C-alpha cells in the first residue's frame, strides 16, 4: 500500500526543509493572513469534503476524525 | 446511508448514501496546528445541493450547519459543529439505472477540545452522526509540535470509528463497520510568502462495506487506503492575492487509484470584499470488482462473472474523471461580521479518466451547490 514510499517522501520533504532559510517572527505578517491557512473556513470544507465523499471513491488526507455516514 | 425506501414510504436507500454525504457532518480537521484563538466565534452556513444525470434530477440536499469556537483561557479552546440535513430525490439502484425515490434526515454533532502549548497543541475530538438506518461514532486525538522558530510543525493523529448499520430493506441487521485512521504530516514555512504541507494518511477498516440499497453489491469486508496530500499556499505581493494549491494521491485495497488537483485564488478587493475562483480536477480507476454496465441485460443489472466473490455496480466505484468550477464571494462587514456566498458546478464523465478509457455505459453526472454563510466574532 505504498506506506514506505510515502513515509520516505514525508521524511525527504522534512529533510529538504532543513535547507530552507529560516523566516523570522517579524517577517511572518503575510503568513498570518487567513487565506494562508490550510483551513480557513471549517463549515465550507466540511460540506465540500462530504459532498465528494458521497460521489467519489477516494477520500481523506487532510486530517483525522469527524463523523462517518452511510454514504458507503 | 440513507434510508431507503419502500415504495410506500417514498424513501429509497441509495439515495441516501449519496445524499447524506453531501451534507453530513463531518469534519475533517486540518492537520495544521494553529495558535489558540483569541476570540470566540459563531458561524452559520446553509447548503443547497442538487445533482442530476442527463437532465433527470437525482438528489437534493438542504443543510443548515453551525460552528462554535470558544477560547476558555490562553491555553484551552473548545468547539463544535452541528449539522442537520434533509435529503430527498432519487438515486440509481445500479450504474446510472433504476432511479428510485428516496428521502432521509441526518443529524450530526462534532465536539472537540484543544490544549495549546508553547510549541504545539493537542486536540481531542468526538463525533456522532445519526440517520434512520446508520449510526456513526468517532473518537480522535491529534497533536502538533513546532520547532523553536515555528517554521516547521510536525503533526500526528489517530481516529477510531464505529458504525452501526440497519438498512430499511433488512437485507442485513445490526451490521457494523470499524475503522482506524492514522495521519502524519509536516507543515513548513518556505519563505515570507510561501507555506507548504505534506500529509501521509493510512486507514484500515473492517466490517460491512457493501451498500444495502444497491443491486448486485457484495464488497470485501475490509478496506485499507493510503493517501499522500501536498498543499502549497503562495501570496503574490503585486496583486495581494493568494494561490492555494493541493494535490492528493489515493490508493486502496479495492484497487482504486485516484489523483486530485485543487487550485483556488483568493483575491482581496476594496471595501472588505474578497473573490475566490476555484478549480478542482479528479480522476480515479475502477475497483477491481466493479462490473461494467451492459445495455443488453436491460431492464436487469448485468450478472458478475461466476467466479467473482465480490462485485459492485455502484457508479462511485467505476473509472471516471471529474471537474469542479466554483466562485466564492466574501464580505468583511466590520471587525466582527463576515458574510459569504459560494457557488460550485461539478461534472463527472467516464471519458475524463486519465488512466484507461473510463467505465462504459454510464450517464453523465452533474451537480451544483450553493452555500450561504455568516459568521460573528466576539
GROMACS .gro file of C-alpha atoms in nm:
model
  450
    1UNK     CA    1   0.000   0.000   0.000
    2UNK     CA    2   0.289   0.234  -0.064
    3UNK     CA    3   0.339   0.302   0.304
    4UNK     CA    4   0.716   0.308   0.291
    5UNK     CA    5   0.747   0.520  -0.024
    6UNK     CA    6   0.508   0.773   0.126
    7UNK     CA    7   0.694   0.777   0.454
    8UNK     CA    8   1.017   0.832   0.265
    9UNK     CA    9   0.853   1.119   0.078
   10UNK     CA   10   0.749   1.274   0.408
   11UNK     CA   11   1.097   1.246   0.553
   12UNK     CA   12   1.257   1.373   0.233
   13UNK     CA   13   1.026   1.674   0.244
   14UNK     CA   14   1.123   1.736   0.604
   15UNK     CA   15   1.490   1.693   0.521
   16UNK     CA   16   1.463   1.942   0.239
   17UNK     CA   17   1.301   2.185   0.477
   18UNK     CA   18   1.620   2.194   0.680
   19UNK     CA   19   1.792   2.364   0.387
   20UNK     CA   20   1.544   2.649   0.377
   21UNK     CA   21   1.643   2.990   0.506
   22UNK     CA   22   1.454   3.041   0.836
   23UNK     CA   23   1.184   3.309   0.840
   24UNK     CA   24   1.198   3.532   1.146
   25UNK     CA   25   0.889   3.607   1.358
   26UNK     CA   26   0.876   3.968   1.241
   27UNK     CA   27   0.869   3.852   0.881
   28UNK     CA   28   0.550   3.648   0.918
   29UNK     CA   29   0.289   3.914   0.859
   30UNK     CA   30   0.180   3.770   0.525
   31UNK     CA   31   0.182   3.414   0.659
   32UNK     CA   32  -0.067   3.520   0.929
   33UNK     CA   33  -0.333   3.612   0.673
   34UNK     CA   34  -0.640   3.383   0.693
   35UNK     CA   35  -0.604   3.279   0.330
   36UNK     CA   36  -0.255   3.145   0.403
   37UNK     CA   37  -0.401   2.895   0.649
   38UNK     CA   38  -0.474   2.544   0.525
   39UNK     CA   39  -0.821   2.558   0.676
   40UNK     CA   40  -0.976   2.899   0.651
   41UNK     CA   41  -1.348   2.808   0.650
   42UNK     CA   42  -1.432   2.497   0.850
   43UNK     CA   43  -1.801   2.468   0.758
   44UNK     CA   44  -1.718   2.515   0.392
   45UNK     CA   45  -1.458   2.239   0.400
   46UNK     CA   46  -1.697   2.011   0.592
   47UNK     CA   47  -1.963   2.046   0.326
   48UNK     CA   48  -1.718   2.008   0.043
   49UNK     CA   49  -1.539   1.702   0.179
   50UNK     CA   50  -1.864   1.521   0.246
   51UNK     CA   51  -2.006   1.601  -0.091
   52UNK     CA   52  -1.704   1.446  -0.261
   53UNK     CA   53  -1.708   1.154  -0.016
   54UNK     CA   54  -2.058   1.071  -0.138
   55UNK     CA   55  -1.974   1.080  -0.508
   56UNK     CA   56  -1.619   0.952  -0.541
   57UNK     CA   57  -1.421   0.651  -0.419
   58UNK     CA   58  -1.128   0.846  -0.275
   59UNK     CA   59  -1.146   1.042   0.048
   60UNK     CA   60  -0.937   1.173   0.335
   61UNK     CA   61  -0.585   1.308   0.350
   62UNK     CA   62  -0.630   1.637   0.533
   63UNK     CA   63  -0.677   1.509   0.888
   64UNK     CA   64  -0.839   1.251   1.111
   65UNK     CA   65  -1.170   1.243   1.294
   66UNK     CA   66  -1.512   1.363   1.206
   67UNK     CA   67  -1.834   1.178   1.161
   68UNK     CA   68  -1.898   0.895   0.923
   69UNK     CA   69  -2.216   0.840   0.733
   70UNK     CA   70  -2.395   0.575   0.537
   71UNK     CA   71  -2.267   0.706   0.212
   72UNK     CA   72  -2.060   0.398   0.153
   73UNK     CA   73  -2.660   0.583   0.414
   74UNK     CA   74  -2.977   0.654   0.356
   75UNK     CA   75  -3.282   0.549   0.410
   76UNK     CA   76  -3.445   0.399   0.159
   77UNK     CA   77  -3.725   0.312   0.065
   78UNK     CA   78  -4.010   0.140   0.036
   79UNK     CA   79  -4.231   0.247  -0.231
   80UNK     CA   80  -4.499   0.329   0.015
   81UNK     CA   81  -4.281   0.535   0.230
   82UNK     CA   82  -4.133   0.704  -0.064
   83UNK     CA   83  -3.788   0.651   0.056
   84UNK     CA   84  -3.502   0.496  -0.107
   85UNK     CA   85  -3.194   0.371   0.005
   86UNK     CA   86  -2.925   0.451  -0.213
   87UNK     CA   87  -3.009   0.788  -0.242
   88UNK     CA   88  -2.925   0.839   0.097
   89UNK     CA   89  -2.594   0.737   0.053
   90UNK     CA   90  -2.512   0.995  -0.197
   91UNK     CA   91  -2.701   1.244  -0.021
   92UNK     CA   92  -2.603   1.201   0.320
   93UNK     CA   93  -2.265   1.257   0.228
   94UNK     CA   94  -2.341   1.570   0.070
   95UNK     CA   95  -2.446   1.709   0.383
   96UNK     CA   96  -2.319   1.550   0.653
   97UNK     CA   97  -2.116   1.637   0.908
   98UNK     CA   98  -1.806   1.571   0.914
   99UNK     CA   99  -1.545   1.701   0.979
  100UNK     CA  100  -1.224   1.652   0.876
  101UNK     CA  101  -0.992   1.855   1.090
  102UNK     CA  102  -0.697   2.018   0.934
  103UNK     CA  103  -0.362   1.870   1.010
  104UNK     CA  104  -0.209   2.212   1.056
  105UNK     CA  105  -0.198   2.333   1.412
  106UNK     CA  106  -0.288   2.695   1.464
  107UNK     CA  107  -0.229   2.904   1.772
  108UNK     CA  108  -0.505   2.944   2.029
  109UNK     CA  109  -0.797   3.158   1.910
  110UNK     CA  110  -0.809   3.496   2.083
  111UNK     CA  111  -1.181   3.550   2.031
  112UNK     CA  112  -1.489   3.334   2.030
  113UNK     CA  113  -1.665   3.284   1.700
  114UNK     CA  114  -2.004   3.164   1.589
  115UNK     CA  115  -2.076   3.075   1.228
  116UNK     CA  116  -2.379   2.952   1.034
  117UNK     CA  117  -2.382   2.812   0.687
  118UNK     CA  118  -2.666   2.690   0.471
  119UNK     CA  119  -2.612   2.447   0.186
  120UNK     CA  120  -2.841   2.379  -0.107
  121UNK     CA  121  -2.712   2.089  -0.318
  122UNK     CA  122  -2.870   1.930  -0.622
  123UNK     CA  123  -2.747   1.671  -0.872
  124UNK     CA  124  -2.878   1.523  -1.194
  125UNK     CA  125  -2.798   1.292  -1.486
  126UNK     CA  126  -2.894   1.371  -1.843
  127UNK     CA  127  -3.144   1.629  -1.728
  128UNK     CA  128  -3.308   1.393  -1.479
  129UNK     CA  129  -3.297   1.520  -1.122
  130UNK     CA  130  -3.147   1.288  -0.862
  131UNK     CA  131  -3.063   1.406  -0.513
  132UNK     CA  132  -3.140   1.734  -0.339
  133UNK     CA  133  -2.994   1.827  -0.002
  134UNK     CA  134  -3.070   2.124   0.217
  135UNK     CA  135  -2.845   2.150   0.517
  136UNK     CA  136  -2.805   2.418   0.781
  137UNK     CA  137  -2.486   2.394   0.984
  138UNK     CA  138  -2.340   2.582   1.279
  139UNK     CA  139  -1.991   2.619   1.420
  140UNK     CA  140  -1.885   2.744   1.763
  141UNK     CA  141  -1.529   2.811   1.876
  142UNK     CA  142  -1.483   2.918   2.236
  143UNK     CA  143  -1.146   3.004   2.392
  144UNK     CA  144  -1.158   2.919   2.762
  145UNK     CA  145  -0.828   3.072   2.858
  146UNK     CA  146  -0.497   3.134   2.698
  147UNK     CA  147  -0.433   2.761   2.680
  148UNK     CA  148  -0.764   2.596   2.608
  149UNK     CA  149  -1.034   2.617   2.345
  150UNK     CA  150  -1.344   2.409   2.284
  151UNK     CA  151  -1.560   2.395   1.977
  152UNK     CA  152  -1.806   2.200   1.776
  153UNK     CA  153  -2.024   2.177   1.471
  154UNK     CA  154  -2.386   2.080   1.436
  155UNK     CA  155  -2.537   1.982   1.105
  156UNK     CA  156  -2.887   1.877   1.011
  157UNK     CA  157  -2.957   1.775   0.659
  158UNK     CA  158  -3.272   1.688   0.471
  159UNK     CA  159  -3.222   1.464   0.172
  160UNK     CA  160  -3.476   1.395  -0.100
  161UNK     CA  161  -3.494   1.291  -0.462
  162UNK     CA  162  -3.390   0.969  -0.630
  163UNK     CA  163  -3.084   0.753  -0.676
  164UNK     CA  164  -2.989   0.465  -0.909
  165UNK     CA  165  -3.005   0.105  -0.785
  166UNK     CA  166  -2.713   0.011  -1.012
  167UNK     CA  167  -2.488   0.203  -1.250
  168UNK     CA  168  -2.698   0.502  -1.354
  169UNK     CA  169  -3.013   0.292  -1.395
  170UNK     CA  170  -3.330   0.212  -1.199
  171UNK     CA  171  -3.364   0.554  -1.041
  172UNK     CA  172  -3.556   0.506  -0.717
  173UNK     CA  173  -3.717   0.773  -0.498
  174UNK     CA  174  -3.574   0.829  -0.151
  175UNK     CA  175  -3.565   1.071   0.137
  176UNK     CA  176  -3.386   1.086   0.467
  177UNK     CA  177  -3.276   1.309   0.751
  178UNK     CA  178  -2.946   1.319   0.925
  179UNK     CA  179  -2.821   1.492   1.237
  180UNK     CA  180  -2.456   1.513   1.323
  181UNK     CA  181  -2.264   1.662   1.612
  182UNK     CA  182  -1.892   1.705   1.647
  183UNK     CA  183  -1.717   1.833   1.962
  184UNK     CA  184  -1.351   1.899   2.028
  185UNK     CA  185  -1.124   2.039   2.297
  186UNK     CA  186  -0.773   2.169   2.235
  187UNK     CA  187  -0.492   2.238   2.477
  188UNK     CA  188  -0.232   2.477   2.342
  189UNK     CA  189   0.132   2.467   2.447
  190UNK     CA  190   0.422   2.697   2.372
  191UNK     CA  191   0.525   2.492   2.069
  192UNK     CA  192   0.230   2.270   1.997
  193UNK     CA  193  -0.125   2.163   2.063
  194UNK     CA  194  -0.326   1.854   2.149
  195UNK     CA  195  -0.686   1.810   2.032
  196UNK     CA  196  -0.937   1.551   2.146
  197UNK     CA  197  -1.243   1.512   1.929
  198UNK     CA  198  -1.561   1.309   1.917
  199UNK     CA  199  -1.849   1.295   1.677
  200UNK     CA  200  -2.176   1.119   1.626
  201UNK     CA  201  -2.395   1.105   1.317
  202UNK     CA  202  -2.742   0.952   1.317
  203UNK     CA  203  -2.964   0.857   1.028
  204UNK     CA  204  -3.267   0.631   1.031
  205UNK     CA  205  -3.055   0.336   0.930
  206UNK     CA  206  -2.699   0.438   1.013
  207UNK     CA  207  -2.524   0.539   1.334
  208UNK     CA  208  -2.163   0.653   1.323
  209UNK     CA  209  -1.944   0.736   1.623
  210UNK     CA  210  -1.587   0.856   1.614
  211UNK     CA  211  -1.310   0.946   1.858
  212UNK     CA  212  -0.990   1.120   1.759
  213UNK     CA  213  -0.671   1.266   1.900
  214UNK     CA  214  -0.436   1.489   1.709
  215UNK     CA  215  -0.119   1.660   1.822
  216UNK     CA  216   0.125   1.907   1.672
  217UNK     CA  217   0.477   2.009   1.767
  218UNK     CA  218   0.670   2.300   1.621
  219UNK     CA  219   1.041   2.373   1.631
  220UNK     CA  220   1.178   2.677   1.813
  221UNK     CA  221   1.147   2.903   1.510
  222UNK     CA  222   0.790   2.775   1.447
  223UNK     CA  223   0.881   2.737   1.082
  224UNK     CA  224   0.839   2.359   1.093
  225UNK     CA  225   0.540   2.188   1.253
  226UNK     CA  226   0.500   1.813   1.286
  227UNK     CA  227   0.154   1.665   1.317
  228UNK     CA  228   0.025   1.321   1.414
  229UNK     CA  229  -0.332   1.198   1.451
  230UNK     CA  230  -0.530   0.887   1.535
  231UNK     CA  231  -0.904   0.826   1.495
  232UNK     CA  232  -1.127   0.531   1.575
  233UNK     CA  233  -1.469   0.488   1.414
  234UNK     CA  234  -1.759   0.257   1.497
  235UNK     CA  235  -2.061   0.243   1.269
  236UNK     CA  236  -2.387   0.050   1.313
  237UNK     CA  237  -2.597  -0.027   1.007
  238UNK     CA  238  -2.963  -0.130   0.998
  239UNK     CA  239  -3.099  -0.073   0.647
  240UNK     CA  240  -3.472  -0.043   0.596
  241UNK     CA  241  -3.455  -0.327   0.347
  242UNK     CA  242  -3.343  -0.554   0.633
  243UNK     CA  243  -3.109  -0.724   0.393
  244UNK     CA  244  -2.876  -0.717   0.695
  245UNK     CA  245  -2.939  -0.624   1.058
  246UNK     CA  246  -2.707  -0.481   1.320
  247UNK     CA  247  -2.415  -0.483   1.082
  248UNK     CA  248  -2.108  -0.287   1.184
  249UNK     CA  249  -1.805  -0.120   1.043
  250UNK     CA  250  -1.489  -0.033   1.236
  251UNK     CA  251  -1.210   0.190   1.118
  252UNK     CA  252  -0.873   0.312   1.238
  253UNK     CA  253  -0.714   0.618   1.078
  254UNK     CA  254  -0.359   0.735   1.129
  255UNK     CA  255  -0.204   1.052   0.993
  256UNK     CA  256   0.144   1.201   0.999
  257UNK     CA  257   0.236   1.533   0.849
  258UNK     CA  258   0.476   1.824   0.838
  259UNK     CA  259   0.400   2.190   0.768
  260UNK     CA  260   0.688   2.407   0.657
  261UNK     CA  261   0.727   2.782   0.614
  262UNK     CA  262   0.921   2.808   0.287
  263UNK     CA  263   0.960   3.185   0.288
  264UNK     CA  264   0.782   3.503   0.385
  265UNK     CA  265   0.516   3.437   0.118
  266UNK     CA  266   0.508   3.056   0.100
  267UNK     CA  267   0.395   2.774   0.324
  268UNK     CA  268   0.367   2.406   0.233
  269UNK     CA  269   0.231   2.091   0.393
  270UNK     CA  270   0.276   1.720   0.334
  271UNK     CA  271   0.049   1.462   0.500
  272UNK     CA  272   0.056   1.086   0.479
  273UNK     CA  273  -0.255   0.901   0.593
  274UNK     CA  274  -0.343   0.537   0.643
  275UNK     CA  275  -0.684   0.390   0.711
  276UNK     CA  276  -0.785   0.034   0.789
  277UNK     CA  277  -1.145  -0.076   0.823
  278UNK     CA  278  -1.333  -0.399   0.875
  279UNK     CA  279  -1.699  -0.493   0.863
  280UNK     CA  280  -1.984  -0.417   0.628
  281UNK     CA  281  -1.871  -0.210   0.328
  282UNK     CA  282  -2.147  -0.308   0.087
  283UNK     CA  283  -2.433  -0.075   0.001
  284UNK     CA  284  -2.757  -0.241   0.119
  285UNK     CA  285  -2.964  -0.035  -0.119
  286UNK     CA  286  -2.783  -0.127  -0.438
  287UNK     CA  287  -2.849  -0.426  -0.657
  288UNK     CA  288  -2.559  -0.663  -0.717
  289UNK     CA  289  -2.338  -0.528  -0.441
  290UNK     CA  290  -2.111  -0.758  -0.243
  291UNK     CA  291  -1.790  -0.590  -0.133
  292UNK     CA  292  -1.494  -0.717   0.071
  293UNK     CA  293  -1.537  -0.694   0.448
  294UNK     CA  294  -1.219  -0.496   0.480
  295UNK     CA  295  -1.077  -0.185   0.320
  296UNK     CA  296  -0.739  -0.019   0.360
  297UNK     CA  297  -0.638   0.304   0.197
  298UNK     CA  298  -0.333   0.528   0.183
  299UNK     CA  299  -0.324   0.897   0.099
  300UNK     CA  300  -0.050   1.145   0.023
  301UNK     CA  301  -0.158   1.508   0.037
  302UNK     CA  302   0.065   1.800  -0.060
  303UNK     CA  303  -0.055   2.160  -0.021
  304UNK     CA  304   0.114   2.486  -0.100
  305UNK     CA  305  -0.006   2.843  -0.042
  306UNK     CA  306   0.171   3.132  -0.214
  307UNK     CA  307   0.099   3.501  -0.167
  308UNK     CA  308   0.157   3.741  -0.456
  309UNK     CA  309   0.282   4.078  -0.336
  310UNK     CA  310   0.191   4.258  -0.657
  311UNK     CA  311  -0.178   4.165  -0.654
  312UNK     CA  312  -0.216   4.089  -0.281
  313UNK     CA  313  -0.375   3.764  -0.396
  314UNK     CA  314  -0.305   3.413  -0.267
  315UNK     CA  315  -0.288   3.092  -0.470
  316UNK     CA  316  -0.387   2.785  -0.270
  317UNK     CA  317  -0.292   2.464  -0.444
  318UNK     CA  318  -0.317   2.100  -0.344
  319UNK     CA  319  -0.252   1.754  -0.482
  320UNK     CA  320  -0.370   1.423  -0.333
  321UNK     CA  321  -0.278   1.071  -0.433
  322UNK     CA  322  -0.507   0.792  -0.309
  323UNK     CA  323  -0.483   0.416  -0.335
  324UNK     CA  324  -0.685   0.144  -0.162
  325UNK     CA  325  -0.728  -0.231  -0.130
  326UNK     CA  326  -1.035  -0.221  -0.357
  327UNK     CA  327  -0.796  -0.142  -0.641
  328UNK     CA  328  -0.892   0.224  -0.673
  329UNK     CA  329  -0.620   0.476  -0.751
  330UNK     CA  330  -0.710   0.844  -0.764
  331UNK     CA  331  -0.545   1.181  -0.825
  332UNK     CA  332  -0.695   1.512  -0.712
  333UNK     CA  333  -0.565   1.857  -0.804
  334UNK     CA  334  -0.711   2.167  -0.638
  335UNK     CA  335  -0.647   2.532  -0.724
  336UNK     CA  336  -0.809   2.840  -0.576
  337UNK     CA  337  -0.704   3.201  -0.595
  338UNK     CA  338  -0.807   3.437  -0.314
  339UNK     CA  339  -0.817   3.796  -0.436
  340UNK     CA  340  -0.899   4.076  -0.190
  341UNK     CA  341  -1.090   4.367  -0.342
  342UNK     CA  342  -1.187   4.702  -0.198
  343UNK     CA  343  -1.419   4.767   0.099
  344UNK     CA  344  -1.370   4.425   0.256
  345UNK     CA  345  -1.472   4.218  -0.044
  346UNK     CA  346  -1.285   3.904  -0.144
  347UNK     CA  347  -1.341   3.693  -0.455
  348UNK     CA  348  -1.212   3.335  -0.489
  349UNK     CA  349  -1.241   3.139  -0.814
  350UNK     CA  350  -1.159   2.769  -0.782
  351UNK     CA  351  -1.089   2.466  -0.998
  352UNK     CA  352  -1.072   2.100  -0.892
  353UNK     CA  353  -0.973   1.812  -1.119
  354UNK     CA  354  -1.019   1.448  -1.017
  355UNK     CA  355  -0.960   1.108  -1.175
  356UNK     CA  356  -0.999   0.753  -1.043
  357UNK     CA  357  -0.962   0.396  -1.165
  358UNK     CA  358  -1.238   0.141  -1.108
  359UNK     CA  359  -1.245  -0.101  -0.815
  360UNK     CA  360  -1.114  -0.439  -0.925
  361UNK     CA  361  -1.456  -0.594  -0.855
  362UNK     CA  362  -1.659  -0.333  -1.046
  363UNK     CA  363  -1.891  -0.480  -1.309
  364UNK     CA  364  -1.934  -0.271  -1.623
  365UNK     CA  365  -2.278  -0.167  -1.745
  366UNK     CA  366  -2.425  -0.382  -2.019
  367UNK     CA  367  -2.724  -0.248  -2.208
  368UNK     CA  368  -2.808  -0.593  -2.342
  369UNK     CA  369  -2.934  -0.704  -1.999
  370UNK     CA  370  -3.187  -0.424  -1.962
  371UNK     CA  371  -3.404  -0.394  -1.763
  372UNK     CA  372  -3.196  -0.609  -1.531
  373UNK     CA  373  -2.847  -0.545  -1.393
  374UNK     CA  374  -2.569  -0.748  -1.556
  375UNK     CA  375  -2.452  -1.053  -1.367
  376UNK     CA  376  -2.094  -1.051  -1.240
  377UNK     CA  377  -1.856  -1.322  -1.363
  378UNK     CA  378  -1.939  -1.653  -1.195
  379UNK     CA  379  -1.603  -1.679  -1.021
  380UNK     CA  380  -1.613  -1.333  -0.859
  381UNK     CA  381  -1.662  -1.342  -0.482
  382UNK     CA  382  -1.704  -0.965  -0.469
  383UNK     CA  383  -1.882  -0.735  -0.711
  384UNK     CA  384  -2.041  -0.392  -0.733
  385UNK     CA  385  -2.226  -0.188  -0.992
  386UNK     CA  386  -2.200   0.135  -0.796
  387UNK     CA  387  -2.113   0.428  -1.021
  388UNK     CA  388  -1.886   0.566  -0.748
  389UNK     CA  389  -1.652   0.269  -0.786
  390UNK     CA  390  -1.628   0.298  -1.165
  391UNK     CA  391  -1.347   0.463  -1.362
  392UNK     CA  392  -1.417   0.831  -1.431
  393UNK     CA  393  -1.287   1.182  -1.414
  394UNK     CA  394  -1.449   1.487  -1.260
  395UNK     CA  395  -1.422   1.864  -1.268
  396UNK     CA  396  -1.542   2.135  -1.032
  397UNK     CA  397  -1.563   2.504  -1.115
  398UNK     CA  398  -1.658   2.744  -0.838
  399UNK     CA  399  -1.666   3.101  -0.718
  400UNK     CA  400  -1.677   3.232  -0.363
  401UNK     CA  401  -1.758   3.589  -0.272
  402UNK     CA  402  -1.699   3.713   0.083
  403UNK     CA  403  -1.751   4.046   0.255
  404UNK     CA  404  -1.586   4.154   0.579
  405UNK     CA  405  -1.852   4.392   0.706
  406UNK     CA  406  -1.661   4.513   1.009
  407UNK     CA  407  -1.420   4.376   1.269
  408UNK     CA  408  -1.683   4.127   1.387
  409UNK     CA  409  -1.910   4.028   1.100
  410UNK     CA  410  -1.839   3.836   0.782
  411UNK     CA  411  -2.076   3.703   0.515
  412UNK     CA  412  -2.006   3.481   0.214
  413UNK     CA  413  -2.170   3.303  -0.076
  414UNK     CA  414  -2.021   3.018  -0.277
  415UNK     CA  415  -2.144   2.851  -0.594
  416UNK     CA  416  -1.995   2.537  -0.749
  417UNK     CA  417  -2.068   2.321  -1.051
  418UNK     CA  418  -1.946   1.960  -1.056
  419UNK     CA  419  -1.936   1.732  -1.360
  420UNK     CA  420  -1.840   1.365  -1.380
  421UNK     CA  421  -1.762   1.178  -1.703
  422UNK     CA  422  -1.619   0.833  -1.766
  423UNK     CA  423  -1.421   0.964  -2.061
  424UNK     CA  424  -1.235   1.214  -1.840
  425UNK     CA  425  -1.042   0.949  -1.650
  426UNK     CA  426  -0.667   0.980  -1.702
  427UNK     CA  427  -0.599   0.607  -1.691
  428UNK     CA  428  -0.769   0.386  -1.947
  429UNK     CA  429  -1.092   0.473  -2.124
  430UNK     CA  430  -1.329   0.501  -1.832
  431UNK     CA  431  -1.618   0.273  -1.744
  432UNK     CA  432  -1.869   0.237  -2.031
  433UNK     CA  433  -2.243   0.287  -2.029
  434UNK     CA  434  -2.275   0.548  -1.751
  435UNK     CA  435  -2.485   0.860  -1.791
  436UNK     CA  436  -2.303   1.194  -1.747
  437UNK     CA  437  -2.345   1.319  -1.390
  438UNK     CA  438  -2.370   1.683  -1.285
  439UNK     CA  439  -2.423   1.868  -0.959
  440UNK     CA  440  -2.444   2.222  -0.836
  441UNK     CA  441  -2.418   2.355  -0.483
  442UNK     CA  442  -2.485   2.688  -0.321
  443UNK     CA  443  -2.353   2.790   0.022
  444UNK     CA  444  -2.462   3.097   0.217
  445UNK     CA  445  -2.267   3.181   0.530
  446UNK     CA  446  -2.246   3.435   0.808
  447UNK     CA  447  -2.003   3.450   1.098
  448UNK     CA  448  -1.955   3.669   1.402
  449UNK     CA  449  -1.659   3.709   1.634
  450UNK     CA  450  -1.697   3.812   1.997
   0.00000   0.00000   0.00000
